[in-house]
Short mmCIF file of C-alpha atoms in Angstrom, two decimals:
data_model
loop_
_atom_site.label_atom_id
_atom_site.label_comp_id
_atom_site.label_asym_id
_atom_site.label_seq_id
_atom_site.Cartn_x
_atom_site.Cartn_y
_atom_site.Cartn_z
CA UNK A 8 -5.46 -39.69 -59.55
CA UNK A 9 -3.27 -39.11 -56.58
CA UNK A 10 -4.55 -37.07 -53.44
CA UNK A 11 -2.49 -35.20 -51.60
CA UNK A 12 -2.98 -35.77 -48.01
CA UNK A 13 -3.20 -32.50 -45.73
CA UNK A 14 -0.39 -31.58 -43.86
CA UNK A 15 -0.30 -32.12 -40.10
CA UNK A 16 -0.98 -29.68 -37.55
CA UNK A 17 1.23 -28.08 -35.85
CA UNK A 18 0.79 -27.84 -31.88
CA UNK A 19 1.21 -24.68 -31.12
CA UNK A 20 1.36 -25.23 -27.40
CA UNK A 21 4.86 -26.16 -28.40
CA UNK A 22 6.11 -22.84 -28.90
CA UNK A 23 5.24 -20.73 -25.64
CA UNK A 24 6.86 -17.14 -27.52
CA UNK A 25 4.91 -17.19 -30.78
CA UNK A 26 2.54 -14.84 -30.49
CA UNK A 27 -0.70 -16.31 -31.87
CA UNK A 28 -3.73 -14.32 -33.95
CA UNK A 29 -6.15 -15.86 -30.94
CA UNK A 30 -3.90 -13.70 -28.83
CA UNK A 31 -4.05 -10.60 -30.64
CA UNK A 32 -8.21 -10.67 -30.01
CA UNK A 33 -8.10 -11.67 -26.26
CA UNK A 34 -8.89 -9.06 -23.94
CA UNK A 35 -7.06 -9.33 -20.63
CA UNK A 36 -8.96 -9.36 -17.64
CA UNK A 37 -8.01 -6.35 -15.42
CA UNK A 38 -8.27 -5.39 -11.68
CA UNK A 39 -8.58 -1.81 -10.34
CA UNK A 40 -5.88 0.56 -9.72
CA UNK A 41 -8.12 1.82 -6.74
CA UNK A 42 -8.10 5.62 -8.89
CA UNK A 43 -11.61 6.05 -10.18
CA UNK A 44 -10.17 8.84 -12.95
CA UNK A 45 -7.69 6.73 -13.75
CA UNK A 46 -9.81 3.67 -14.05
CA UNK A 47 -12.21 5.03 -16.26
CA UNK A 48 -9.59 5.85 -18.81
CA UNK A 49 -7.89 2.16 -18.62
CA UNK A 50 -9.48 0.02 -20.80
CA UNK A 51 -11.56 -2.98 -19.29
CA UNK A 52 -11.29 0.00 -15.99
CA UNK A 53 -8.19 -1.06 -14.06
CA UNK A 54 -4.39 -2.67 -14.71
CA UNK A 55 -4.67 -5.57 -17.31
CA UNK A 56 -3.56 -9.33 -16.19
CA UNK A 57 -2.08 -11.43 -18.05
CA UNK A 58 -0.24 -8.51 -19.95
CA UNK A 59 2.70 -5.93 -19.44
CA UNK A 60 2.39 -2.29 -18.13
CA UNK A 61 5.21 0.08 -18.39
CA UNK A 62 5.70 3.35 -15.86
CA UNK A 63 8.23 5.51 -16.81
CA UNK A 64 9.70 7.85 -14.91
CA UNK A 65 12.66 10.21 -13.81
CA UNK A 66 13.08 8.95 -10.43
CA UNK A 67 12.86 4.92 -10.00
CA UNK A 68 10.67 5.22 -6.91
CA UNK A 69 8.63 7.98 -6.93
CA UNK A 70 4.61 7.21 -6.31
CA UNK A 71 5.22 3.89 -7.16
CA UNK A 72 2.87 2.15 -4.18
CA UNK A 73 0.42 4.73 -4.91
CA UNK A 74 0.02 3.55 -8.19
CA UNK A 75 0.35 -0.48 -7.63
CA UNK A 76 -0.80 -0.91 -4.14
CA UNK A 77 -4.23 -1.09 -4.38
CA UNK A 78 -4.53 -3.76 -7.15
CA UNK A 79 -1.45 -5.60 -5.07
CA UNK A 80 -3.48 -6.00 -1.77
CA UNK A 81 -6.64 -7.59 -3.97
CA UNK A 82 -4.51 -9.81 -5.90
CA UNK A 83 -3.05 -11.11 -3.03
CA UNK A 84 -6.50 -11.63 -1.79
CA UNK A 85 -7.18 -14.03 -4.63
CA UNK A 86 -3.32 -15.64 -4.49
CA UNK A 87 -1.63 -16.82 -1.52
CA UNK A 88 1.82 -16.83 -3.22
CA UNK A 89 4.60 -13.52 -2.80
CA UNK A 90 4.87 -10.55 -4.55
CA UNK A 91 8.13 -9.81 -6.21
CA UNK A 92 10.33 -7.11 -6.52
CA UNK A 93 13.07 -7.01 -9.05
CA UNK A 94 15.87 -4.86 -8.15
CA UNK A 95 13.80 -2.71 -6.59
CA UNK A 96 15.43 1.07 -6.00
CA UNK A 97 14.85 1.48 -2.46
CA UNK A 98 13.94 -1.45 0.49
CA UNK A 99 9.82 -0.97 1.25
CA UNK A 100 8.99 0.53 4.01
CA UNK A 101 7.48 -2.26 6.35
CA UNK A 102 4.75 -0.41 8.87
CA UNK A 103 4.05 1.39 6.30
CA UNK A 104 2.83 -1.53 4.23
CA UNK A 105 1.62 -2.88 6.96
CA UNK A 106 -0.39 -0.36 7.41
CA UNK A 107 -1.75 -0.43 4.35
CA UNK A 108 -3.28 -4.26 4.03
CA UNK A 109 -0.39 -5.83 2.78
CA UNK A 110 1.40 -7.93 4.50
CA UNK A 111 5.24 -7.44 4.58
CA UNK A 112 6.51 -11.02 4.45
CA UNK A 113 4.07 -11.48 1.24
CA UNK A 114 7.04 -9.46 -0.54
CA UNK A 115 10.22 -11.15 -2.15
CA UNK A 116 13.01 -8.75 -2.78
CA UNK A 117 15.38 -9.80 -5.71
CA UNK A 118 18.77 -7.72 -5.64
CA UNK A 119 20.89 -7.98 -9.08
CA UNK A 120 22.94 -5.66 -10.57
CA UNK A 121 23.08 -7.13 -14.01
CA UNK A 122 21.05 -6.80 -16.92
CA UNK A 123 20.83 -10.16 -17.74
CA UNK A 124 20.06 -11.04 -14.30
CA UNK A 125 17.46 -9.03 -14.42
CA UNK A 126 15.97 -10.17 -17.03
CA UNK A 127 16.31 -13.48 -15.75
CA UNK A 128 14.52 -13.38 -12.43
CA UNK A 129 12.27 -11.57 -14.12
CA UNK A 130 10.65 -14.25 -16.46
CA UNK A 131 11.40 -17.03 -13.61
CA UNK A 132 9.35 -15.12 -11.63
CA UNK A 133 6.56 -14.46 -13.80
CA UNK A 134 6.36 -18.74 -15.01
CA UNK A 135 6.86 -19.23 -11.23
CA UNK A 136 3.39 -21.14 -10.51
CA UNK A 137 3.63 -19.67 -6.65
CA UNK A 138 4.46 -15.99 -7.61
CA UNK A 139 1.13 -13.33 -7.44
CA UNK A 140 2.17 -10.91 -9.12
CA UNK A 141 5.79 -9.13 -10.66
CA UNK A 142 7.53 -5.37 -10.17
CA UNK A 143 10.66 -4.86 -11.77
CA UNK A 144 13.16 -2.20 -12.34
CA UNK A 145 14.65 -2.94 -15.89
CA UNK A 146 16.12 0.57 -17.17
CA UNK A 147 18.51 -1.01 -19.66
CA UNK A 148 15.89 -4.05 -21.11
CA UNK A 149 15.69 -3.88 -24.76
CA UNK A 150 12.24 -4.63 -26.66
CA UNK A 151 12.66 -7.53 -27.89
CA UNK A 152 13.68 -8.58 -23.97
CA UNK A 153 10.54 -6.65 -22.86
CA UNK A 154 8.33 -8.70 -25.47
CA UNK A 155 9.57 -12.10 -23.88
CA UNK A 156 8.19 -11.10 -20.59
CA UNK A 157 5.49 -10.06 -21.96
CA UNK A 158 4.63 -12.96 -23.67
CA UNK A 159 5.65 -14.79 -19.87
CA UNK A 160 3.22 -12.56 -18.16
CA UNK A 161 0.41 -13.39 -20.67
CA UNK A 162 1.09 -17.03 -21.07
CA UNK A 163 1.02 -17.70 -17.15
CA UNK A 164 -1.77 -14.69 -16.65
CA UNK A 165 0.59 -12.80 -14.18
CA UNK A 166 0.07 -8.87 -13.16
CA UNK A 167 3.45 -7.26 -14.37
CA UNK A 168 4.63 -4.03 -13.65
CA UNK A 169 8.09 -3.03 -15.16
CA UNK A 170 9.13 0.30 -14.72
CA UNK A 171 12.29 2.26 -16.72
CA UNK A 172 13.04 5.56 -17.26
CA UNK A 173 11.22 8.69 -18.98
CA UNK A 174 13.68 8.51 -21.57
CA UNK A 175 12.32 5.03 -23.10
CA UNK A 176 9.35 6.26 -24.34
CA UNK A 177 10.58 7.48 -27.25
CA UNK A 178 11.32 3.66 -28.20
CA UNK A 179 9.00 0.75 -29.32
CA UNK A 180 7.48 -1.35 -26.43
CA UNK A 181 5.23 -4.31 -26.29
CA UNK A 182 3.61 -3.03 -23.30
CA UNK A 183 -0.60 -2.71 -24.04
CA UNK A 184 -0.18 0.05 -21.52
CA UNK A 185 2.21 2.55 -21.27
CA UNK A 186 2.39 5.78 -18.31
CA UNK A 187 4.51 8.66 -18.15
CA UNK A 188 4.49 9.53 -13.94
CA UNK A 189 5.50 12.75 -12.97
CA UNK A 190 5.12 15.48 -10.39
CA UNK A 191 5.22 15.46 -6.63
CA UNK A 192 1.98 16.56 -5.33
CA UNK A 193 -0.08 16.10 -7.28
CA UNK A 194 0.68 13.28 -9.53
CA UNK A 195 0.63 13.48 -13.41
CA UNK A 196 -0.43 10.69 -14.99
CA UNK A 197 0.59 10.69 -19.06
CA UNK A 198 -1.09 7.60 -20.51
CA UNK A 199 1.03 7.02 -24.16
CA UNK A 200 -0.16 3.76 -25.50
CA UNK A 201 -2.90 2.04 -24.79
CA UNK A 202 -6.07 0.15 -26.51
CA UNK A 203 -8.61 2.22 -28.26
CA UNK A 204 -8.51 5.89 -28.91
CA UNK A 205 -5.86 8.16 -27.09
CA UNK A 206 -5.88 9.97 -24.00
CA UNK A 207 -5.24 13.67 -24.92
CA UNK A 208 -5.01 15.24 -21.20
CA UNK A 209 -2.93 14.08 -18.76
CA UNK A 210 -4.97 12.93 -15.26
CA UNK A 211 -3.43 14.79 -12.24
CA UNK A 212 -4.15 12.61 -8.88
CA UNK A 213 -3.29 13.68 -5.35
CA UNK A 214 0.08 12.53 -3.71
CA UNK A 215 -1.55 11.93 -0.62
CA UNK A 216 -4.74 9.80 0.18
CA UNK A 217 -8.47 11.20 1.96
CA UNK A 218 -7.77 9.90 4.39
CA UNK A 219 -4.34 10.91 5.43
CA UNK A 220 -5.75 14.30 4.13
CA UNK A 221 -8.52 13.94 6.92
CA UNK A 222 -5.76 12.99 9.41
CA UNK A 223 -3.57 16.08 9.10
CA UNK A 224 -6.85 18.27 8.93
CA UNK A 225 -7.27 16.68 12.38
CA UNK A 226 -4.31 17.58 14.33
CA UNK A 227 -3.98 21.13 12.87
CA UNK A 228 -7.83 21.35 14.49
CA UNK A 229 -6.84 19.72 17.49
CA UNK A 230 -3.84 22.60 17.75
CA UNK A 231 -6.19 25.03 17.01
CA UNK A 232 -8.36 24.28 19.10
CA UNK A 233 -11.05 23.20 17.45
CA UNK A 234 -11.80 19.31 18.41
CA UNK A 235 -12.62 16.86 14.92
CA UNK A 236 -12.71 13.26 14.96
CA UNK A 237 -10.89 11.44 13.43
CA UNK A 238 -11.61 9.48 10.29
CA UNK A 239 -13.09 6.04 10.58
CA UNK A 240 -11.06 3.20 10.97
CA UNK A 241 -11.82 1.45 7.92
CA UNK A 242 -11.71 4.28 5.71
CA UNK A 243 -9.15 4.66 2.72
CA UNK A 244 -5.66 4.60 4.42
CA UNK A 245 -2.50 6.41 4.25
CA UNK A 246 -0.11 6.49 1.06
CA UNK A 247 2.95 6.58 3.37
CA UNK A 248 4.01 3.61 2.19
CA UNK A 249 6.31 5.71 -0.37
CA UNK A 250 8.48 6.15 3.21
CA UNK A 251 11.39 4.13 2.23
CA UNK A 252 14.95 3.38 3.48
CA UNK A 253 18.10 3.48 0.93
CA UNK A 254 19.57 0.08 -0.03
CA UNK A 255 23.35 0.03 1.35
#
């Protein structure tokens, strides 16, 4: 009697964009978006590594640093490679970041005004062993373009932040986290897809920081009259890094 011999394995590791079951059960690390409301409602309490999240929004540059900055300075921390930017809308304002912790020259600003270029920088960046962490501006990226780079960010455990417009979330993505940000002051925070059990109510977080709250409180005393101090140096800083000058 004949045996059939079993057939040989295949290697996986191969095939970098098949998305494995061992995948589908990993839980990504995360790091904190510096928002204790909106930490407690991400799952694993901050933005997942190694993984995609989607903002969408009506304007391309709205809140954005408030939103990113805090988990950018600790990553960077950990990483001594840049940050980059993908055709971002608007040139960072440099005191501001400055400011902030985070170190100007730790930012590398793509510029492309194609699609496919786009798309392109974007997954060299993210299998880019240097690189720290991704932002990009991809309005017109399709899902099945979106699922590559998610796939890129996973496979190479990068923090990836692509951001599109309002519009898109009425089509598939294979983001694990999804945000609708609106509002001026103060910020709405819509979270549409995540893991676990939805989020009902939408989290509404102040445009402006303590402490820059404390600051202004402190020269409309010292006007007055009435002498404050001022808040402690190392204290939570300004969110004026959303000061930005207009690409030419």
């Amino acid at each position: 009697m004949s045996r059939i011999s079993p057939a040989p394995r295949l290697d996986l590791s191969a095939f970098p964009d098949v998305w494995r079951v061992d995948d589908l059960a990993r839980a990504p690390a995360t790091i904190s978006c510096g928002a204790p409301a909106l930490d407690a409602v991400l799952p694993g309490g901050g933005w997942p590594t190694g993984a995609m999240v989607e903002v969408l929004q009506r304007t391309p540059a709205c809140h954005v640093w408030q939103l990113v900055l805090p988990a950018l300075s600790r990553t960077l921390q950990d990483k001594a490679g840049p940050i980059v930017l993908v055709a971002p809308p608007f040139h960072p304002f440099a005191p501001s970041l400055a400011a902030q912790g985070l170190r100007p020259e730790r930012l590398l600003c793509i510029h492309a005004d194609r699609r496919a270029s786009r798309l392109w920088a974007t997954e060299q960046s993210l299998r880019c062993e240097q690189v720290a962490a991704v932002l990009a501006w991809l309005p017109e990226a399709r899902s099945e373009e979106l699922r590559r780079l998610h796939l890129a960010a996973q496979q190479h455990d990068r923090l990836l932040f692509v951001f599109r417009g309002i519009v898109e979330s009425r089509q598939a993505s294979p983001a694990v986290l999804r945000l609708v940000v609106d509002g001026i002051d103060p910020i709405e925070i819509r979270i549409i897809k995540r893991k676990g059990p939805p989020v009902v109510q939408s989290l509404h977080l102040p445009a402006t920081s303590r402490r820059l709250a404390a600051l202004l409180q402190a020269r409309r005393s010292l006007r007055s009259g009435d002498s404050q101090p001022l808040p402690a140096a190392g204290g939570e800083r300004s969110h004026v890094l959303d000061r930005t000058a207009a690409l030419p």
